[in-house]
Short mmCIF file of C-alpha atoms in Angstrom, two decimals:
data_model
loop_
_atom_site.label_atom_id
_atom_site.label_comp_id
_atom_site.label_asym_id
_atom_site.label_seq_id
_atom_site.Cartn_x
_atom_site.Cartn_y
_atom_site.Cartn_z
CA UNK M 162 17.87 -11.07 -15.26
CA UNK M 163 20.66 -11.98 -18.07
CA UNK M 164 19.65 -11.14 -21.51
CA UNK M 165 18.57 -14.07 -23.88
CA UNK M 166 16.69 -15.80 -21.12
CA UNK M 167 13.19 -16.20 -21.61
CA UNK M 168 10.39 -16.12 -19.39
CA UNK M 169 8.52 -19.34 -20.23
CA UNK M 170 4.99 -18.84 -20.49
CA UNK M 171 4.77 -15.61 -20.43
CA UNK M 172 7.10 -14.91 -23.77
CA UNK M 173 5.35 -17.56 -25.27
CA UNK M 174 2.02 -15.55 -24.75
CA UNK M 175 3.98 -12.27 -26.41
CA UNK M 176 5.14 -14.54 -29.42
CA UNK M 177 1.44 -15.66 -29.70
CA UNK M 178 0.15 -12.15 -29.86
CA UNK M 179 2.57 -11.26 -32.09
CA UNK M 180 1.75 -13.76 -34.32
CA UNK M 181 -2.11 -12.88 -33.79
CA UNK M 182 -2.69 -16.18 -31.88
CA UNK M 183 -3.01 -14.80 -28.72
CA UNK M 184 -4.57 -17.27 -26.15
CA UNK M 185 -5.45 -17.64 -22.42
CA UNK M 186 -5.62 -20.42 -20.09
CA UNK M 187 -8.84 -21.83 -19.09
CA UNK M 188 -9.65 -24.16 -16.24
CA UNK M 189 -12.24 -26.56 -15.97
CA UNK M 190 -14.54 -24.39 -14.09
CA UNK M 191 -14.38 -21.57 -16.58
CA UNK M 192 -11.88 -19.27 -15.27
CA UNK M 193 -9.46 -17.22 -17.41
CA UNK M 194 -5.83 -16.68 -16.32
CA UNK M 195 -2.46 -15.90 -18.01
CA UNK M 196 0.83 -17.89 -18.37
CA UNK M 197 2.73 -19.05 -16.60
CA UNK M 198 0.18 -21.25 -14.45
CA UNK M 199 -0.01 -24.43 -12.97
CA UNK M 200 -3.10 -23.84 -11.15
CA UNK M 201 -5.95 -21.71 -11.57
CA UNK M 202 -5.67 -18.30 -9.54
CA UNK M 203 -9.46 -18.54 -8.87
CA UNK M 204 -10.18 -21.76 -7.92
CA UNK M 205 -7.08 -23.88 -7.80
CA UNK M 206 -7.98 -26.01 -10.43
CA UNK M 207 -5.09 -28.13 -11.99
CA UNK M 208 -6.60 -28.98 -15.45
CA UNK M 209 -5.71 -25.74 -17.86
CA UNK M 210 -6.21 -25.50 -21.48
CA UNK M 211 -5.21 -22.99 -23.88
CA UNK M 212 -8.04 -21.31 -25.37
CA UNK M 213 -7.85 -18.52 -28.36
CA UNK M 214 -8.05 -14.87 -27.09
CA UNK M 215 -10.66 -12.70 -28.53
CA UNK M 216 -9.15 -10.26 -31.39
CA UNK M 217 -10.44 -7.30 -29.27
CA UNK M 218 -11.46 -5.86 -26.25
CA UNK M 219 -12.74 -2.65 -24.32
CA UNK M 220 -10.56 -0.67 -22.19
CA UNK M 221 -11.84 -0.86 -18.64
CA UNK M 222 -9.67 1.63 -17.21
CA UNK M 223 -6.80 3.77 -18.04
CA UNK M 224 -4.32 6.42 -17.30
CA UNK M 225 -1.87 8.54 -18.65
CA UNK M 226 1.59 8.39 -16.96
CA UNK M 227 3.60 11.29 -16.98
CA UNK M 228 6.27 10.49 -13.80
CA UNK M 229 7.71 7.01 -14.72
CA UNK M 230 10.58 4.66 -13.94
CA UNK M 231 14.07 5.14 -15.84
CA UNK M 232 12.95 2.32 -18.20
CA UNK M 233 10.30 4.12 -19.86
CA UNK M 234 11.72 7.89 -19.41
CA UNK M 235 11.57 8.71 -23.44
CA UNK M 236 8.10 7.04 -23.82
CA UNK M 237 6.57 9.30 -21.26
CA UNK M 238 3.71 10.64 -21.46
CA UNK M 239 2.35 6.95 -22.17
CA UNK M 240 -1.51 5.57 -21.66
CA UNK M 241 -1.34 2.42 -19.57
CA UNK M 242 -4.72 0.70 -19.76
CA UNK M 243 -6.49 -2.48 -18.33
CA UNK M 244 -8.46 -4.34 -21.18
CA UNK M 245 -11.19 -6.53 -20.71
CA UNK M 246 -10.88 -9.45 -23.34
CA UNK M 247 -13.89 -11.44 -21.31
CA UNK M 248 -12.39 -14.30 -19.78
CA UNK M 249 -9.10 -12.40 -18.82
CA UNK M 250 -7.93 -8.82 -18.76
CA UNK M 251 -4.41 -7.60 -20.12
CA UNK M 252 -2.63 -4.66 -19.01
CA UNK M 253 -0.60 -2.72 -21.50
CA UNK M 254 -0.03 0.84 -23.34
CA UNK M 255 -2.55 2.42 -25.82
CA UNK M 256 -0.96 3.96 -29.03
CA UNK M 257 -2.18 5.13 -32.21
CA UNK M 258 -4.63 7.32 -30.74
CA UNK M 259 -4.04 11.01 -29.03
CA UNK M 260 -4.15 10.52 -25.22
CA UNK M 261 -6.97 12.56 -24.97
CA UNK M 262 -9.31 10.58 -26.84
CA UNK M 263 -8.58 7.48 -25.16
CA UNK M 264 -11.96 6.34 -23.23
CA UNK M 265 -13.38 3.85 -20.97
CA UNK M 266 -15.29 1.38 -23.58
CA UNK M 267 -12.77 2.19 -26.54
CA UNK M 268 -12.80 -1.30 -28.59
CA UNK M 269 -9.09 -1.98 -29.09
CA UNK M 270 -6.64 -5.05 -30.39
CA UNK M 271 -3.49 -6.26 -28.75
CA UNK M 272 0.00 -6.28 -30.29
CA UNK M 273 3.78 -6.58 -29.43
CA UNK M 274 5.54 -3.64 -29.72
CA UNK M 275 9.13 -2.27 -28.46
CA UNK M 276 9.18 0.59 -25.30
CA UNK M 277 10.95 3.63 -27.06
CA UNK M 278 13.45 3.87 -23.87
CA UNK M 279 14.92 0.55 -23.77
CA UNK M 280 13.51 -1.39 -26.81
CA UNK M 281 11.79 -3.81 -24.65
CA UNK M 282 8.71 -5.98 -25.70
CA UNK M 283 5.54 -4.91 -24.42
CA UNK M 284 1.92 -5.35 -24.84
CA UNK M 285 0.28 -2.59 -26.81
CA UNK M 286 -3.40 -1.85 -27.57
CA UNK M 287 -4.38 -0.02 -30.68
CA UNK M 288 -7.75 1.13 -31.67
CA UNK M 289 -9.74 -1.49 -33.95
CA UNK R 142 -4.85 -15.62 25.89
CA UNK R 143 -2.73 -12.31 26.98
CA UNK R 144 -3.95 -9.21 26.18
CA UNK R 145 -0.89 -7.40 24.20
CA UNK R 146 -0.17 -4.53 25.53
CA UNK R 147 1.70 -1.13 23.63
CA UNK R 148 3.99 -0.51 26.03
CA UNK R 149 6.21 2.18 24.03
CA UNK R 150 6.33 3.75 20.68
CA UNK R 151 9.06 5.49 18.87
CA UNK R 152 9.52 7.53 15.50
CA UNK R 153 12.01 9.33 13.73
CA UNK R 154 11.09 12.38 11.88
CA UNK R 155 9.69 11.67 8.46
CA UNK R 156 11.08 13.52 5.23
CA UNK R 157 13.69 14.16 3.14
CA UNK R 158 17.08 12.48 4.84
CA UNK R 159 18.95 10.92 1.94
CA UNK R 160 22.22 10.82 4.10
CA UNK R 161 20.80 8.50 6.49
CA UNK R 162 20.96 4.90 6.37
CA UNK R 163 17.85 2.54 7.46
CA UNK R 164 20.39 1.20 10.47
CA UNK R 165 20.65 4.59 11.67
CA UNK R 166 17.00 5.64 11.37
CA UNK R 167 15.76 2.38 12.89
CA UNK R 168 18.10 2.60 15.87
CA UNK R 169 16.60 6.13 16.71
CA UNK R 170 12.75 4.99 16.38
CA UNK R 171 13.93 1.59 18.18
CA UNK R 172 15.70 3.12 21.10
CA UNK R 173 12.98 5.81 21.72
CA UNK R 174 10.19 3.25 21.91
CA UNK R 175 12.17 1.33 24.52
CA UNK R 176 12.51 4.23 26.32
CA UNK R 177 9.00 5.39 26.07
CA UNK R 178 8.13 2.15 27.17
CA UNK R 179 10.53 2.12 30.37
CA UNK R 180 11.26 -1.41 30.01
CA UNK R 181 14.91 -3.17 30.43
CA UNK R 182 16.20 -3.64 26.98
CA UNK R 183 17.71 -7.21 28.18
CA UNK R 184 14.11 -7.80 28.39
CA UNK R 185 13.23 -7.98 24.94
CA UNK R 186 13.02 -11.27 23.25
CA UNK R 187 12.76 -10.72 19.80
CA UNK R 188 12.81 -8.00 16.75
CA UNK R 189 9.96 -7.90 14.03
CA UNK R 190 11.06 -5.81 11.57
CA UNK R 191 9.70 -4.68 8.21
CA UNK R 192 11.42 -3.25 5.27
CA UNK R 193 10.75 -3.15 1.33
CA UNK R 194 13.38 -1.74 -0.89
CA UNK R 195 16.49 -2.52 1.39
CA UNK R 196 18.45 -4.42 -1.54
CA UNK R 197 17.45 -1.61 -3.98
CA UNK R 198 18.05 1.31 -1.69
CA UNK R 199 21.03 0.69 0.26
CA UNK R 200 22.27 -2.83 -1.54
CA UNK R 201 21.23 -4.63 1.94
CA UNK R 202 19.56 -7.65 2.40
CA UNK R 203 19.24 -9.65 5.64
CA UNK R 204 18.36 -6.72 7.89
CA UNK R 205 16.64 -8.52 10.77
CA UNK R 206 20.23 -9.07 12.62
CA UNK R 207 21.33 -5.76 11.51
CA UNK R 208 18.56 -3.62 13.15
CA UNK R 209 18.76 -5.61 16.36
CA UNK R 210 22.49 -5.02 16.50
CA UNK R 211 21.70 -1.11 15.92
CA UNK R 212 19.29 -0.84 18.88
CA UNK R 213 21.68 -2.85 20.90
CA UNK R 214 20.07 -6.49 21.16
CA UNK R 215 21.45 -9.69 20.58
CA UNK R 216 17.76 -11.60 19.84
CA UNK R 217 16.54 -13.35 17.00
CA UNK R 218 15.37 -10.87 14.42
CA UNK R 219 13.50 -11.43 11.13
CA UNK R 220 12.60 -8.98 8.44
CA UNK R 221 9.17 -9.29 7.17
CA UNK R 222 8.35 -8.10 3.63
CA UNK R 223 4.89 -7.15 2.12
CA UNK R 224 5.67 -4.09 0.17
CA UNK R 225 3.85 -1.00 1.87
CA UNK R 226 2.51 -3.31 4.74
CA UNK R 227 5.83 -4.41 5.46
CA UNK R 228 5.86 -3.70 8.72
CA UNK R 229 2.17 -4.14 9.28
CA UNK R 230 2.54 -7.96 8.81
CA UNK R 231 5.38 -7.69 11.32
CA UNK R 232 3.41 -6.19 13.98
CA UNK R 233 0.73 -9.17 13.42
CA UNK R 234 3.24 -11.60 13.90
CA UNK R 235 4.63 -10.19 16.85
CA UNK R 236 0.97 -9.85 18.41
CA UNK R 237 0.54 -13.34 17.67
CA UNK R 238 3.47 -14.95 19.24
CA UNK R 239 2.63 -12.82 22.20
CA UNK R 240 -0.58 -14.22 22.54
CA UNK R 241 0.85 -17.74 21.96
CA UNK R 242 2.66 -17.28 25.28
CA UNK R 243 5.99 -17.40 23.34
CA UNK R 244 7.41 -14.20 24.71
CA UNK R 245 6.59 -11.58 27.09
CA UNK R 246 8.17 -8.59 25.24
CA UNK R 247 8.92 -7.80 21.56
CA UNK R 248 10.08 -4.94 19.46
CA UNK R 249 8.50 -4.40 16.24
CA UNK R 250 9.18 -1.91 13.39
CA UNK R 251 10.39 -0.77 10.11
CA UNK R 252 12.53 1.49 8.41
CA UNK R 253 12.69 2.67 4.72
CA UNK R 254 15.38 4.89 2.80
CA UNK R 255 14.48 6.18 -0.14
CA UNK R 256 15.38 9.53 -1.36
CA UNK R 257 18.79 8.55 -2.25
CA UNK R 258 17.47 6.79 -5.02
CA UNK R 259 16.09 9.91 -6.64
CA UNK R 260 12.34 10.31 -7.68
CA UNK R 261 12.88 7.86 -10.52
CA UNK R 262 15.04 5.37 -8.84
CA UNK R 263 12.34 5.41 -5.73
CA UNK R 264 9.51 5.22 -8.60
CA UNK R 265 11.23 2.23 -9.86
CA UNK R 266 11.92 0.63 -6.41
CA UNK R 267 8.16 1.03 -5.98
CA UNK R 268 6.78 -0.26 -9.15
CA UNK R 269 8.37 -3.67 -8.27
CA UNK R 270 5.55 -4.34 -5.71
CA UNK R 271 3.33 -4.84 -8.71
CA UNK R 272 3.52 -7.82 -10.87
CA UNK R 273 6.79 -7.51 -13.07
CA UNK R 274 5.77 -9.74 -15.96
CA UNK R 275 2.30 -8.02 -16.70
CA UNK R 276 2.32 -4.65 -14.72
CA UNK R 277 5.75 -3.36 -14.67
CA UNK R 278 6.80 -4.24 -17.99
CA UNK R 279 3.87 -2.61 -19.45
CA UNK R 280 4.93 0.71 -17.68
CA UNK R 281 2.76 0.46 -14.76
CA UNK R 282 3.97 2.81 -11.87
CA UNK R 283 2.63 3.18 -8.46
CA UNK R 284 0.71 6.31 -8.93
CA UNK R 285 -0.41 4.46 -12.50
CA UNK R 286 -1.79 1.80 -10.84
CA UNK R 287 -3.82 3.85 -8.04
CA UNK R 288 -4.89 5.92 -11.04
CA UNK R 289 -6.48 3.09 -13.00
CA UNK R 290 -8.32 2.27 -9.48
CA UNK R 291 -9.49 5.92 -9.31
CA UNK R 292 -10.86 5.88 -12.95
CA UNK R 293 -12.49 2.86 -12.28
CA UNK R 294 -13.99 3.96 -9.12
CA UNK R 295 -15.35 6.85 -10.63
CA UNK R 296 -16.80 5.23 -13.55
CA UNK R 297 -18.56 2.49 -11.03
CA UNK R 298 -19.51 5.00 -8.11
CA UNK R 299 -19.07 8.54 -9.27
CA UNK R 300 -16.71 11.12 -7.85
CA UNK R 301 -14.46 14.03 -8.56
CA UNK R 302 -10.96 15.07 -8.39
CA UNK R 303 -12.39 17.91 -6.17
CA UNK R 304 -13.66 15.13 -3.82
CA UNK R 305 -9.95 13.77 -3.78
CA UNK R 306 -8.82 17.23 -3.36
CA UNK R 307 -10.64 17.42 -0.15
CA UNK R 308 -8.76 14.17 1.52
CA UNK R 309 -5.05 15.95 0.60
CA UNK R 310 -6.43 19.28 2.12
CA UNK R 311 -8.09 17.41 5.26
CA UNK R 312 -4.51 15.35 5.60
CA UNK R 313 -2.20 18.49 5.22
CA UNK R 314 -4.17 20.23 7.78
CA UNK R 315 -4.01 17.49 10.30
CA UNK R 316 -0.17 17.15 9.79
CA UNK R 317 0.35 20.68 10.79
CA UNK R 318 1.12 20.13 14.80
CA UNK R 319 2.95 16.91 14.06
CA UNK R 320 6.62 17.25 14.66
CA UNK R 321 7.24 13.82 13.05
CA UNK R 322 5.45 14.62 9.67
CA UNK R 323 7.31 15.71 6.50
CA UNK R 324 4.57 18.09 5.25
CA UNK R 325 3.50 20.59 8.03
CA UNK R 326 1.90 22.93 5.44
CA UNK R 327 -1.61 23.82 4.59
CA UNK R 328 -2.73 23.33 1.06
CA UNK R 329 -6.05 24.53 -0.64
CA UNK R 330 -8.34 22.41 -2.92
CA UNK R 331 -7.35 24.64 -5.59
CA UNK R 332 -3.71 24.10 -5.12
CA UNK R 333 -4.24 20.43 -5.12
CA UNK R 334 -6.45 20.72 -8.73
CA UNK R 335 -4.14 22.64 -10.10
CA UNK R 336 -0.72 20.71 -9.58
CA UNK R 337 0.99 18.81 -12.21
CA UNK R 338 -0.87 15.55 -13.13
CA UNK R 339 1.59 12.47 -12.07
CA UNK R 340 -1.06 9.87 -13.62
CA UNK R 341 -4.64 10.76 -14.47
CA UNK R 342 -6.77 11.58 -12.58
CA UNK R 343 -4.32 11.83 -9.96
CA UNK R 344 -1.98 14.78 -9.66
CA UNK R 345 1.20 15.72 -7.43
CA UNK R 346 -1.16 16.40 -4.10
CA UNK R 347 -3.09 13.15 -4.65
CA UNK R 348 0.17 11.20 -3.81
CA UNK R 349 2.07 10.71 -0.70
CA UNK R 350 5.98 11.96 -1.13
CA UNK R 351 8.78 9.89 -0.93
CA UNK R 352 10.09 9.28 2.31
CA UNK R 353 13.06 8.44 4.59
CA UNK R 354 12.02 7.32 8.39
CA UNK R 355 11.78 4.47 10.75
CA UNK R 356 9.01 3.26 13.55
CA UNK R 357 8.79 1.12 16.55
CA UNK R 358 6.74 -0.23 19.06
CA UNK R 359 7.32 -2.39 22.01
CA UNK R 360 4.58 -4.89 22.75
CA UNK R 361 4.50 -6.50 26.27
CA UNK R 362 2.06 -9.01 27.76
CA UNK R 363 -0.55 -8.01 30.40
CA UNK R 364 1.28 -9.98 32.90
CA UNK R 365 4.69 -8.37 31.93
CA UNK R 366 3.28 -5.05 32.19
CA UNK R 367 2.01 -5.40 35.79
CA UNK R 368 4.72 -7.19 37.38
CA UNK R 369 6.84 -4.46 35.74
CA UNK R 370 5.15 -1.82 36.97
CA UNK R 371 4.72 -0.42 33.23
CA UNK R 372 2.21 1.85 32.30
CA UNK R 373 0.53 0.79 29.05
CA UNK R 374 -2.87 1.66 28.90
CA UNK R 375 -3.82 0.72 25.14
CA UNK R 376 -4.11 -3.00 24.26
CA UNK R 377 -3.93 -4.63 20.60
CA UNK R 378 -7.07 -6.35 20.75
CA UNK R 379 -7.72 -6.93 17.28
CA UNK R 380 -5.57 -8.31 13.93
CA UNK R 381 -6.46 -9.29 10.88
CA UNK R 382 -4.92 -9.81 7.26
CA UNK R 383 -6.34 -10.18 3.62
CA UNK R 384 -4.53 -11.20 0.52
CA UNK R 385 -5.84 -10.89 -3.28
CA UNK R 386 -4.63 -11.22 -6.65
CA UNK R 387 -1.37 -9.77 -7.35
CA UNK R 388 -2.33 -7.92 -10.48
CA UNK R 389 -4.76 -5.73 -10.94
CA UNK R 390 -6.04 -7.17 -14.17
CA UNK R 391 -6.80 -10.19 -12.55
CA UNK R 392 -9.14 -8.93 -9.68
CA UNK R 393 -12.71 -9.23 -9.66
CA UNK R 394 -13.36 -5.54 -9.20
CA UNK R 395 -10.87 -2.56 -9.65
CA UNK R 396 -13.00 -0.14 -7.56
CA UNK R 397 -13.18 -1.98 -4.11
CA UNK R 398 -10.23 -3.59 -2.05
CA UNK R 399 -11.32 -7.25 -1.06
CA UNK R 400 -7.86 -7.90 0.69
CA UNK R 401 -8.67 -4.93 3.44
CA UNK R 402 -12.44 -6.26 3.64
CA UNK R 403 -11.19 -9.43 4.76
CA UNK R 404 -8.53 -7.93 6.99
CA UNK R 405 -11.03 -5.46 8.75
CA UNK R 406 -13.69 -8.18 9.25
CA UNK R 407 -11.05 -10.34 10.71
CA UNK R 408 -9.72 -7.79 13.07
CA UNK R 409 -13.15 -6.67 14.22
CA UNK R 410 -14.22 -10.22 14.93
CA UNK R 411 -11.04 -10.74 16.95
CA UNK R 412 -11.38 -7.74 18.66
CA UNK R 413 -15.45 -8.45 19.15
CA UNK R 414 -16.60 -4.92 17.79
CA UNK R 415 -18.01 -3.50 14.49
CA UNK R 416 -16.87 -0.66 12.47
CA UNK R 417 -19.66 1.54 14.55
CA UNK R 418 -17.72 1.18 17.89
CA UNK R 419 -14.48 2.87 16.01
CA UNK R 420 -13.53 6.42 17.36
CA UNK R 421 -10.59 6.98 15.12
CA UNK R 422 -8.45 5.43 12.28
CA UNK R 423 -5.34 5.73 10.81
CA UNK R 424 -5.64 4.84 6.88
CA UNK R 425 -3.23 3.78 4.31
CA UNK R 426 -3.69 6.93 2.10
CA UNK R 427 -0.67 6.20 -0.28
CA UNK R 428 -2.98 8.33 -2.96
CA UNK R 429 -6.01 10.13 -1.98
CA UNK R 430 -7.93 7.48 -3.56
CA UNK R 431 -6.80 4.60 -1.13
CA UNK R 432 -8.20 6.54 1.60
CA UNK R 433 -11.64 6.09 -0.50
CA UNK R 434 -11.32 2.49 -0.55
CA UNK R 435 -9.90 2.16 2.64
CA UNK R 436 -12.86 3.65 4.79
CA UNK R 437 -15.15 1.74 2.51
CA UNK R 438 -13.59 -1.68 3.44
CA UNK R 439 -13.12 -0.55 7.05
CA UNK R 440 -17.23 -0.35 6.76
CA UNK R 441 -17.28 3.36 7.97
CA UNK R 442 -18.88 4.19 4.82
CA UNK R 443 -20.91 2.35 2.12
CA UNK R 444 -19.50 1.68 -1.47
CA UNK R 445 -19.43 4.72 -3.24
CA UNK R 446 -20.07 6.97 -0.05
CA UNK R 447 -16.33 7.10 0.99
CA UNK R 448 -15.38 9.60 -1.83
CA UNK R 449 -17.32 12.51 -0.46
CA UNK R 450 -16.56 11.72 3.32
CA UNK R 451 -13.63 14.53 3.49
CA UNK R 452 -16.05 16.89 1.50
CA UNK R 453 -18.64 16.38 3.73
CA UNK R 454 -16.87 16.83 6.99
CA UNK R 455 -17.20 13.54 8.19
CA UNK R 456 -13.76 12.31 8.26
CA UNK R 457 -11.98 15.77 9.35
CA UNK R 458 -10.94 16.80 12.66
CA UNK R 459 -14.46 17.78 14.15
CA UNK R 460 -16.22 15.09 11.97
CA UNK R 461 -17.87 11.86 13.47
CA UNK R 462 -14.75 9.68 12.50
CA UNK R 463 -11.59 11.70 11.99
CA UNK R 464 -9.47 9.87 9.80
CA UNK R 465 -5.34 10.33 9.47
CA UNK R 466 -5.12 12.97 12.43
CA UNK R 467 -1.37 12.51 12.12
CA UNK R 468 -1.54 13.67 8.40
CA UNK R 469 -1.61 10.23 6.87
CA UNK R 470 0.91 8.83 4.48
CA UNK R 471 -0.05 11.77 2.59
CA UNK R 472 1.30 14.68 4.75
CA UNK R 473 2.92 12.55 7.38
CA UNK R 474 4.93 10.80 4.81
CA UNK R 475 5.35 7.09 3.68
CA UNK R 476 8.62 5.37 4.43
CA UNK R 477 7.10 2.42 3.36
CA UNK R 478 8.80 -0.35 5.27
CA UNK R 479 8.12 2.16 8.45
CA UNK R 480 4.52 2.87 7.46
CA UNK R 481 2.37 0.14 9.37
CA UNK R 482 3.95 0.42 12.95
CA UNK R 483 4.07 4.47 12.33
CA UNK R 484 0.53 4.10 12.33
CA UNK R 485 0.30 1.88 15.49
CA UNK R 486 2.96 4.78 16.88
CA UNK R 487 0.73 7.42 16.08
CA UNK R 488 -2.81 5.72 17.10
CA UNK R 489 -1.07 4.49 20.38
CA UNK R 490 -0.46 8.40 21.24
CA UNK R 491 -3.62 9.63 20.04
CA UNK R 492 -5.49 6.90 22.26
CA UNK R 493 -3.27 7.85 25.27
CA UNK R 494 -3.79 11.70 24.77
CA UNK R 495 -0.43 12.66 24.38
CA UNK R 496 -0.51 13.19 20.76
CA UNK R 497 -0.59 16.67 19.20
CA UNK R 498 -4.02 15.88 17.52
CA UNK R 499 -5.40 14.11 20.60
CA UNK R 500 -7.59 17.17 21.75
CA UNK R 501 -9.79 16.30 18.39
CA UNK R 502 -10.86 12.97 20.04
CA UNK R 503 -11.44 13.12 23.57
CA UNK R 504 -12.61 10.38 25.64
CA UNK R 505 -11.90 8.07 22.06
CA UNK R 506 -11.32 4.48 23.41
CA UNK R 507 -11.34 2.53 19.99
CA UNK R 508 -9.12 3.21 16.98
CA UNK R 509 -8.33 1.30 13.88
CA UNK R 510 -5.15 1.11 12.15
CA UNK R 511 -5.40 -0.08 8.25
CA UNK R 512 -1.82 -0.69 6.17
CA UNK R 513 -2.23 -1.74 2.61
CA UNK R 514 0.76 -3.55 0.34
CA UNK R 515 1.06 -2.91 -3.26
CA UNK R 516 -2.27 -2.25 -4.75
CA UNK R 517 -4.02 -3.64 -1.89
CA UNK R 518 -2.75 -7.39 -2.78
CA UNK R 519 -2.13 -7.09 1.08
CA UNK R 520 -3.90 -5.59 3.91
CA UNK R 521 -3.29 -5.83 7.53
CA UNK R 522 -6.07 -4.08 10.09
CA UNK R 523 -5.21 -3.61 13.62
CA UNK R 524 -7.57 -2.58 16.46
CA UNK R 525 -6.33 -0.63 19.12
CA UNK R 526 -8.51 -0.30 22.43
CA UNK R 527 -7.96 2.12 25.80
CA UNK R 528 -8.13 -0.64 28.63
CA UNK R 529 -6.34 1.33 31.34
#
């Protein structure tokens, strides 16, 4: 992975979330997915349009991670969660709340922040 | 279509052996399998080999021919990669090749070197079985991914950490006499519950260890076994494989493993059996919650009932359906690319009656092996039967 090379679609989504213009891809049959996609992963439909991502979603499941990879060493411990935005779910870290207070169903909004260890961009959820 | 016979099996001890290369590990297991089969190694027509993290662990790709060379074979050799189901898919391809009549004798196996990477390095290498863009970059680890599924399971069906602890206790107990197992030490429910948390709600004893090891199986056609007087009383009568979305966030449901549902259905239909016919199972318990998902997907328990099966004594050694008599990945160890065929090796010995835990299942003649890749984005199920 060389520096300065973007991952088309994925980095576009991070840019969009950063600008509060998050989106997802919707196929003709109404399934949601995230970029990069040329076909719907649920039905194979190739007619995908960008639709606005909801401003907030609910934590569907989460974990407090204590043992991690070298890339996240200084971030530890951290909360990883899967958040339900309706047509799509997103995985990211939960910040701005004590890990003990995180719960299923908590309403959060997405943002883009940096990891403490490497300064890499990642999806972060903060309580709304 | 020929009946595929398991002619011989071989394993290395599983455990921490960071100084051993994968080629050395596989040579030991492969030669042991050939010896156990009693076949002339010149009759082996191809090698189907599973490995996951060779590039990261020892800067070694293209391991197929390397491993053929290691066991002294000059045959076509291909590496299969499906994360922790790597040798499971290699097994499936070998079974299909024999059934197609394209070969009479094949070597199948896998190896993984992991401990030389250290805990953080191995965690990083394992993490790449997840979706890089949407999971790894968010800090998802493998224990983390299974923790997300465990919490989703608790929310949907109920269950507690104590239920999971009983699975760990059972599998450690089962491993006690298994000379190939990494952990031959009993643990208590209390020990499991008070161990450090890795990724809540999963603690240290909910997770399999980091393991170096290899496994191998010699498969033969029925005619070859008969004509060469090879004693092979166990046959592979069913094979199935299922797939799912790569990232958890794209799955329909986080508390089940549909890829394993599909693999089990296909394998049962192939063998013309049902879940009720199964006497014993080796399932992919990389984390305690994974055993729960597996035994529900295999149809042994209804959704929501697998969580208490170990606690209720149903899957223990003296239960109605013993699960992971080898110790499972939890106590036997999980050298990821070797696990699929290690399960086949353990099950073959259980059914032949020469396993340290065969006494638990007198007269058993149907066994099932369930091998999962990633967060069950891949699943392979095989049915083994005593056919005499």
